[in-house]
Coordinates of N, CA and C in Angstrom, one line a residue:
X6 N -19.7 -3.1 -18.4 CA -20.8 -2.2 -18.0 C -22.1 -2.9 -18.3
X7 N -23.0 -2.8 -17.4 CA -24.7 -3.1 -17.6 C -25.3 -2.2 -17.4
X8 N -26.5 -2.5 -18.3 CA -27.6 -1.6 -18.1 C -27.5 -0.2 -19.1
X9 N -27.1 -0.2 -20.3 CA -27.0 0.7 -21.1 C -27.9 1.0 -21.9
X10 N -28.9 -0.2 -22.3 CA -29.7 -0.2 -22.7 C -31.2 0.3 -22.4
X11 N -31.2 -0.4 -20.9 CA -32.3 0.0 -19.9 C -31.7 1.4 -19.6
X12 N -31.0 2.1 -19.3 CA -30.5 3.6 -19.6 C -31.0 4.6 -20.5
X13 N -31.1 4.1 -21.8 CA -31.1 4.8 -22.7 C -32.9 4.3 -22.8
X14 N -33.9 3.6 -22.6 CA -34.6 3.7 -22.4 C -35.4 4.4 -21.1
X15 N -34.4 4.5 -20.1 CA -35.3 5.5 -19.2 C -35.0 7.1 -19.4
X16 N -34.0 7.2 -19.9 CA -33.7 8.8 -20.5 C -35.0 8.9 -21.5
X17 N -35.3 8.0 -22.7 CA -36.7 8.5 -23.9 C -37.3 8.6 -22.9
X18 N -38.0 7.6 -21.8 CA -38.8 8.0 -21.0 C -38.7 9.3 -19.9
X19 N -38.2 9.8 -19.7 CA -37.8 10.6 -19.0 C -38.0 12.0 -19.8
X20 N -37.2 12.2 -21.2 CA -37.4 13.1 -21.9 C -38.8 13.5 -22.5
X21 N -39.8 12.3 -22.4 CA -40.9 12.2 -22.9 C -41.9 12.8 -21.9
X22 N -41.4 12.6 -20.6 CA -42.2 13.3 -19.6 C -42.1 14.4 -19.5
X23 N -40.8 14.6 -19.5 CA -40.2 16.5 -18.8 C -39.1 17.1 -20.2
X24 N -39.8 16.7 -21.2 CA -39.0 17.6 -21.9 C -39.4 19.0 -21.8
X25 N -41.1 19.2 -21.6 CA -41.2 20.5 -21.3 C -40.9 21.8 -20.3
X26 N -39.8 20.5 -19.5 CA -38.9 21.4 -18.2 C -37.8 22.2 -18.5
X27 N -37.6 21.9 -19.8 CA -35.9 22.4 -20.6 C -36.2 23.3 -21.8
X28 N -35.2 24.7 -21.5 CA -35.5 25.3 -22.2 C -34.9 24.6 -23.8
X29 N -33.6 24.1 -23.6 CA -33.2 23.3 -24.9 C -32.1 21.6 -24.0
X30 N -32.8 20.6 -25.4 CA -32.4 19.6 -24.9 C -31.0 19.0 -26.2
X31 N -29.7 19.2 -25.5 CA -28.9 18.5 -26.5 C -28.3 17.4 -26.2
X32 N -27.5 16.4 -27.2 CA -27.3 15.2 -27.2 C -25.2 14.8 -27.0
X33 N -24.7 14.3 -26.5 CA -23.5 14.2 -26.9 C -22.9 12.5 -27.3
X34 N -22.3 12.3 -28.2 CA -21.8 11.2 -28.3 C -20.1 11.0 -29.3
X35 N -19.5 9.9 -28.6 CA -18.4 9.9 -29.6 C -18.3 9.7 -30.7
X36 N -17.3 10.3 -31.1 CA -17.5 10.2 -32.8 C -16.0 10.2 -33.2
X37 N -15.3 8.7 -33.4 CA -14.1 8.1 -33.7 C -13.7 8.2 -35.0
X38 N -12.3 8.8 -35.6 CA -12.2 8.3 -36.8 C -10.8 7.3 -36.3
X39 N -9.8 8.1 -35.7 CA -8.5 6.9 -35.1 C -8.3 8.1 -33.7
X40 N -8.3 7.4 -32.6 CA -8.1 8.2 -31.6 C -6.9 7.7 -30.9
X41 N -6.1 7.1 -31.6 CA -5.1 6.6 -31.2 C -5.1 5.4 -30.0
X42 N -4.6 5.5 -28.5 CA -4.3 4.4 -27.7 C -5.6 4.6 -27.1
X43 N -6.5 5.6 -27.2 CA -7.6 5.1 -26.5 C -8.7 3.6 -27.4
X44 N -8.3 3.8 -28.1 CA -8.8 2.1 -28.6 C -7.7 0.8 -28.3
X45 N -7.7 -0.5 -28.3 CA -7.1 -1.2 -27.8 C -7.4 -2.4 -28.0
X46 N -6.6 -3.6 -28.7 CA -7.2 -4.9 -28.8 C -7.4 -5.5 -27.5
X47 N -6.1 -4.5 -26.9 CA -6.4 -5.6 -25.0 C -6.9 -4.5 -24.4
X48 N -7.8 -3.9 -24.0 CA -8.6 -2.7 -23.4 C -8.3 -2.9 -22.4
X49 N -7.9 -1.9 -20.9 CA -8.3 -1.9 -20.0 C -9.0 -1.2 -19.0
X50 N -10.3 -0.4 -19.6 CA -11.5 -0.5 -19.3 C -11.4 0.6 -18.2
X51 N -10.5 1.6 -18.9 CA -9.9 2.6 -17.6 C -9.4 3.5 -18.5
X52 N -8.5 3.4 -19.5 CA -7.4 4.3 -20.6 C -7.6 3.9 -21.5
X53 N -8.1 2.8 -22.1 CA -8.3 2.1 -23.4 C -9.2 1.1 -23.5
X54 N -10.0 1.3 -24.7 CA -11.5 0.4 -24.6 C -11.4 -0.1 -26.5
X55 N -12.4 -1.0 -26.2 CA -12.3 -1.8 -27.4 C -13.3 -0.6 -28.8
X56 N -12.8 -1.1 -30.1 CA -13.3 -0.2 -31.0 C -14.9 0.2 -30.7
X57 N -14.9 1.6 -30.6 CA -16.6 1.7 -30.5 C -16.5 3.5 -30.9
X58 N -17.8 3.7 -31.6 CA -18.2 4.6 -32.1 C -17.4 5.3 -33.2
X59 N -17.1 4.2 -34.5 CA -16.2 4.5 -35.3 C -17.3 5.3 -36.2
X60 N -16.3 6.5 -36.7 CA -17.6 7.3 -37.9 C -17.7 6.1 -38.9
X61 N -19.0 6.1 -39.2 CA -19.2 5.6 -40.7 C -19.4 4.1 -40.3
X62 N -19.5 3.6 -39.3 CA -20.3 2.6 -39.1 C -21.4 2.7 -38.1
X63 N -22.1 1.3 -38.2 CA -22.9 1.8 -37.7 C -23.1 2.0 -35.5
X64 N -21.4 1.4 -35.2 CA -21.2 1.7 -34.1 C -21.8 3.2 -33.2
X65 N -21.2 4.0 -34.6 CA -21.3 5.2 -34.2 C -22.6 5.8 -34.2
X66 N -23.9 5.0 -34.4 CA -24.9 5.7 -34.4 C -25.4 5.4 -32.8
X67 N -26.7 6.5 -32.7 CA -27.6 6.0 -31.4 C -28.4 4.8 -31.2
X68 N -28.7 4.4 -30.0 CA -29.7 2.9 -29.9 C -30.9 3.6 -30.0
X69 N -31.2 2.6 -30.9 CA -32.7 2.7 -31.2 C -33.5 3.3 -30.2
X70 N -33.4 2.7 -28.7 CA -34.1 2.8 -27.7 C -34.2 4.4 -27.2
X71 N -33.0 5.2 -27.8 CA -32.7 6.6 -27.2 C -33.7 7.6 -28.7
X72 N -34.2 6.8 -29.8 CA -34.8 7.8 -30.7 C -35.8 8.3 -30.3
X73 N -37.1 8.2 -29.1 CA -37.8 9.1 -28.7 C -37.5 10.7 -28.1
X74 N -36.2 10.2 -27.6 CA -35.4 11.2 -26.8 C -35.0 11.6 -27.6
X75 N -34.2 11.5 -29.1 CA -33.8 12.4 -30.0 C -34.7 13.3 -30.8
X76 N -35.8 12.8 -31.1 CA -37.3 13.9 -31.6 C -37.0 14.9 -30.6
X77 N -36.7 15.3 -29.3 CA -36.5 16.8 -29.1 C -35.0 17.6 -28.6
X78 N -34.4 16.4 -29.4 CA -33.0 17.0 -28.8 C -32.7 18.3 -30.0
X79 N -32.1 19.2 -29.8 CA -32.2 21.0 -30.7 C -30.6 20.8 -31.2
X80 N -29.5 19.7 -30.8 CA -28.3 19.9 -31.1 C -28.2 18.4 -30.9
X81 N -26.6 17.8 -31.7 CA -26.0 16.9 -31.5 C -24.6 16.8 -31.6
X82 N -23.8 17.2 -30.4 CA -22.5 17.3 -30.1 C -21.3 16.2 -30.2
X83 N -20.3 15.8 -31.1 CA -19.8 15.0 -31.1 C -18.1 15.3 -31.2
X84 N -17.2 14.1 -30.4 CA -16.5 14.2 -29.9 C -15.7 12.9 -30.2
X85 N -14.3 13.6 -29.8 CA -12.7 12.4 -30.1 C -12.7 12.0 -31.3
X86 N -12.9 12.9 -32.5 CA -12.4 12.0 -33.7 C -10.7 11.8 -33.6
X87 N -9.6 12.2 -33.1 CA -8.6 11.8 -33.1 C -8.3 11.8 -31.7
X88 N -9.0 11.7 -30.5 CA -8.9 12.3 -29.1 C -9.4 11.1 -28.3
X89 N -9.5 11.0 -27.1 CA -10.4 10.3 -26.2 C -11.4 10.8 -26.2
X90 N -11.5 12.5 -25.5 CA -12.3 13.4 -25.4 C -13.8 12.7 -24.9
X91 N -13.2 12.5 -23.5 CA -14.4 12.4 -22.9 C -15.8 13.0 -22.2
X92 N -15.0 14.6 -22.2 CA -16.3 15.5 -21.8 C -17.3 15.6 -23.1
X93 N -18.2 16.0 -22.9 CA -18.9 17.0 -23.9 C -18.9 18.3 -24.4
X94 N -18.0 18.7 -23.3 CA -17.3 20.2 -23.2 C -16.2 20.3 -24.2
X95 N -15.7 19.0 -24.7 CA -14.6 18.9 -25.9 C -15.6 18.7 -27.3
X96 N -16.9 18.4 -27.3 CA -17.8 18.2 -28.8 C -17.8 19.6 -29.1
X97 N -18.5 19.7 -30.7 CA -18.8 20.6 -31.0 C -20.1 20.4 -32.5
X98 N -21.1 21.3 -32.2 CA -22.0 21.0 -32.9 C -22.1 21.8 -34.1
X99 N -22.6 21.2 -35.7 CA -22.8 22.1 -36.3 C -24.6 22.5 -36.1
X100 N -24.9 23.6 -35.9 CA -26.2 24.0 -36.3 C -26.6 25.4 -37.2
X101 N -28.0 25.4 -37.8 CA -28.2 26.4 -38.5 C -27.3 28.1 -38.2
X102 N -26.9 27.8 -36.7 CA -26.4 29.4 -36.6 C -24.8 29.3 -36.7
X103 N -24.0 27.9 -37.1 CA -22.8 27.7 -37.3 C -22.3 26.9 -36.5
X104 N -20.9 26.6 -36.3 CA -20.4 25.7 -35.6 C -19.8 26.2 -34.1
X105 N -20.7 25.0 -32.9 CA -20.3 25.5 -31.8 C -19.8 24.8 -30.8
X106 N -19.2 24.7 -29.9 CA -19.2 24.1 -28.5 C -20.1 24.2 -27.8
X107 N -20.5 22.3 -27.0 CA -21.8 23.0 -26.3 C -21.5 24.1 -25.1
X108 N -20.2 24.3 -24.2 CA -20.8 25.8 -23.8 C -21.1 27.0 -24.3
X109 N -20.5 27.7 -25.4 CA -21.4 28.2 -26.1 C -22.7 28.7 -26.5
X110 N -22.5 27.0 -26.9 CA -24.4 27.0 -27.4 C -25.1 27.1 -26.4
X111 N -25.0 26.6 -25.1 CA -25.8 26.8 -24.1 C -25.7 28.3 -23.5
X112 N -25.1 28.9 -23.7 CA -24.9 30.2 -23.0 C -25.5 31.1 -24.2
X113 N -25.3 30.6 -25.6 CA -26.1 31.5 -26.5 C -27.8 31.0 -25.9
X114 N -28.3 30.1 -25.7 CA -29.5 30.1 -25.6 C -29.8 30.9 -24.0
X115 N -28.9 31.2 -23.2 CA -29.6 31.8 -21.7 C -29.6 30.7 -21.2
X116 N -28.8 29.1 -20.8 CA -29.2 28.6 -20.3 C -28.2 28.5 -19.1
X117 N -28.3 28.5 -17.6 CA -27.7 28.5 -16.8 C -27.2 27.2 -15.9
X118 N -28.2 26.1 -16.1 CA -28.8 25.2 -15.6 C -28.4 23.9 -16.1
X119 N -27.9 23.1 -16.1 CA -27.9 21.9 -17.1 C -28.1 20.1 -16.2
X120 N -28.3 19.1 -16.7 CA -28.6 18.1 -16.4 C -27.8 17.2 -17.0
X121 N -26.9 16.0 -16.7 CA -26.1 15.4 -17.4 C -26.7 14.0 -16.5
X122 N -27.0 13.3 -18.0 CA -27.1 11.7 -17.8 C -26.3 10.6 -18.8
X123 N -26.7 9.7 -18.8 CA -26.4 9.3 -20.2 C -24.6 7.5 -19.5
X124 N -24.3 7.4 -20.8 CA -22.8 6.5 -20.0 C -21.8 6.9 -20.2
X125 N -20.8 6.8 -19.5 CA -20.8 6.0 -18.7 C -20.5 7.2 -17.2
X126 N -20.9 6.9 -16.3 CA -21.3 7.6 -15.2 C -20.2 7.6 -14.9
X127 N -18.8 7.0 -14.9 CA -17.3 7.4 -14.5 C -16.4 7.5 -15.2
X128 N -16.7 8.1 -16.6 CA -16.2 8.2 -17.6 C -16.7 9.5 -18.7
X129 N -17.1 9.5 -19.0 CA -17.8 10.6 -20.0 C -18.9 11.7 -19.4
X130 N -19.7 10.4 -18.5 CA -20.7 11.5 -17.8 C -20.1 12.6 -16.4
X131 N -19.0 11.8 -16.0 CA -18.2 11.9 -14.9 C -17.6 13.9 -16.0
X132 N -17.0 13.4 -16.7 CA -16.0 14.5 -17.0 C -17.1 15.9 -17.7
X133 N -18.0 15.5 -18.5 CA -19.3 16.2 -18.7 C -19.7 17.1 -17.9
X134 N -20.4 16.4 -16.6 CA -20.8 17.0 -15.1 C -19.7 18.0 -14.6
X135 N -18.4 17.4 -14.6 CA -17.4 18.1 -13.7 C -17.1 19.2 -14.6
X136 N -17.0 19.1 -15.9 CA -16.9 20.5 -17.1 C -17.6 21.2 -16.8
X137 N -18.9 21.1 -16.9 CA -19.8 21.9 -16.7 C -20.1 22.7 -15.3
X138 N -20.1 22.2 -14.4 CA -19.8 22.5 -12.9 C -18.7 23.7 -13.6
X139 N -17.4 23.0 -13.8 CA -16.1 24.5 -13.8 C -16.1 25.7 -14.6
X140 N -17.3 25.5 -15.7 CA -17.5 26.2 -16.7 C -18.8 27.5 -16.1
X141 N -19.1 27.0 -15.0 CA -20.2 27.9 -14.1 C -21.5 27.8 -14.4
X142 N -22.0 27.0 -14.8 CA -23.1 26.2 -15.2 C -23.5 25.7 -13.3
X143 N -24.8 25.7 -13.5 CA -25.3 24.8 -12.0 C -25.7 23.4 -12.8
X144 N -25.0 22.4 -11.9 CA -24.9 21.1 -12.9 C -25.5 19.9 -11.5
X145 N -26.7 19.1 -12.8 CA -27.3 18.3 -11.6 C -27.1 16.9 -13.0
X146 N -26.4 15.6 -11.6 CA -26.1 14.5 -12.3 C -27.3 13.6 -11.7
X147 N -28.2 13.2 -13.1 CA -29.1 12.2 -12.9 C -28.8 10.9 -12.6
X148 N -28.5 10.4 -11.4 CA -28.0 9.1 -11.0 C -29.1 8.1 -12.3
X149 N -30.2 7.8 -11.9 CA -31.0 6.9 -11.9 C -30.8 6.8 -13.8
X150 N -30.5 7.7 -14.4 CA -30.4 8.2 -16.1 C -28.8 7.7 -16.5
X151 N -28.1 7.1 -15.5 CA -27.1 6.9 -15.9 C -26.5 5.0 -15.9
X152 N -25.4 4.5 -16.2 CA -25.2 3.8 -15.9 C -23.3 3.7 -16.4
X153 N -22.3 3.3 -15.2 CA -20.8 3.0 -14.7 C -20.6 1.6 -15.0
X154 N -19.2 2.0 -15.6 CA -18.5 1.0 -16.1 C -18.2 0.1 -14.7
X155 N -17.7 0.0 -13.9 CA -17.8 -0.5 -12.6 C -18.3 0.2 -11.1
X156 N -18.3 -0.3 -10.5 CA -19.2 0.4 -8.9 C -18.0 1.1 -8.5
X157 N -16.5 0.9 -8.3 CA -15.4 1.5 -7.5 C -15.5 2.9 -8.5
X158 N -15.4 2.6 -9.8 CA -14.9 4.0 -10.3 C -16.0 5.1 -10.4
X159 N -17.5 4.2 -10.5 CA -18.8 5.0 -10.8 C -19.2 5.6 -8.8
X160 N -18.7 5.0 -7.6 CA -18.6 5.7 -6.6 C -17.7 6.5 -6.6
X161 N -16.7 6.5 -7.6 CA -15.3 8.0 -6.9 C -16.3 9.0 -7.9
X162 N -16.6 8.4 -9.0 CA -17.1 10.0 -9.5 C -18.7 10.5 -8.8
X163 N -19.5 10.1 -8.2 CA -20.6 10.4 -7.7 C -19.5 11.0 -6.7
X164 N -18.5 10.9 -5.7 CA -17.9 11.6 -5.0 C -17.9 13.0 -5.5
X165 N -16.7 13.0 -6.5 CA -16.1 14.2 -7.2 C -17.4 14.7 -7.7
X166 N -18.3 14.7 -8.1 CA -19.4 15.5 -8.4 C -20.0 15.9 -7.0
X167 N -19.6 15.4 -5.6 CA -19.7 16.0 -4.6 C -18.8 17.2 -4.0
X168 N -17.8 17.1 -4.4 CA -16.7 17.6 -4.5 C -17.0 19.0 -5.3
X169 N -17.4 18.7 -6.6 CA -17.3 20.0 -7.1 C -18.5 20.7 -7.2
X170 N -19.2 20.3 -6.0 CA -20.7 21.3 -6.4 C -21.7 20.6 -7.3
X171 N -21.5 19.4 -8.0 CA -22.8 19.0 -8.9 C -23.7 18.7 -7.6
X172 N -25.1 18.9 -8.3 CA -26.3 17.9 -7.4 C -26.2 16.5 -7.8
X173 N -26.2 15.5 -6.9 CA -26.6 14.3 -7.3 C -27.9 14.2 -7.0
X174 N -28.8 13.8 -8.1 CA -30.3 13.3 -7.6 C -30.5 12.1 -7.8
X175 N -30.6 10.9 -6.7 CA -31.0 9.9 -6.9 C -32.4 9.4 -7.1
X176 N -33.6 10.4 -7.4 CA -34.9 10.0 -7.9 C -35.0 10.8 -9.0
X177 N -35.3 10.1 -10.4 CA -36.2 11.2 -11.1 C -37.9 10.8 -11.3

């Protein structure tokens, strides 16, 4: 995958512009302790990927480049400590009102609406989007805020987000 970087810098930017369009902005990321075969010395970049986002190192933290965009994120959902779990619809956050799932927490705040960017666009963002779509959410996938592990699989899911009602917006 390319471009994760330049990703995570157009999301700060992005959230920096229009954070005042969202009633609340939350964050999702993996969060590994052993997830069994989804890690892999020989990865194949489809079912099994090389060690990443182990707790307690510094894998598991955010890029630097995404800390403007965390100054207004209200939650931080994390996911697959012993799983793949690649929605976000499988995290769960702890906040001052207790521990939640983000649909949940989005439904406790009145929010109907939601926007899913972030990586990988046929992988995590892919299953994110389609969760949220099924969960009855109106769900719009930020092409330009994202970036796919390759073009074949990151075109079938821009499909399937056609498929299940997401918006795709190719300008933000």
């Amino acid at each position: 995958m390319t471009g994760g970087i330049a990703v995570a810098e157009a999301i700060s930017h992005y959230v920096r512009d229009h954070h005042q369009e969202y009633a609340s902005i939350a964050a999702t990321a993996d969060w590994h302790i052993d997830p069994g075969q989804h890690w892999s010395k020989t990865p194949d970049f489809a079912q099994s990927w090389p060690v990443h986002c182990e707790v307690g190192t510094a894998g598991a933290d955010f890029r630097v480049e995404l800390e403007p965009a965390l100054q207004r994120v209200d939650a931080v959902f994390r996911k697959g400590e012993h799983t793949a779990a690649y929605s976000g619809f499988e995290a769960s956050a702890e906040t001052p009102d207790g521990t939640f799932g983000l649909a949940d927490w989005l439904r406790n705040r009145g929010i109907t609406d939601v926007d899913v960017v972030g990586i990988a666009t046929d992988y995590c963002v892919r299953a994110t989007a389609l969760d949220a779509a099924t969960a009855g959410f109106t769900t719009r996938a930020l092409l330009p805020l994202m970036a796919g592990v390759a073009p074949d699989s990151t075109q079938a899911a821009v499909a399937a987000f056609n498929d299940a009602g997401v918006t795709v917006v190719n300008e933000v």
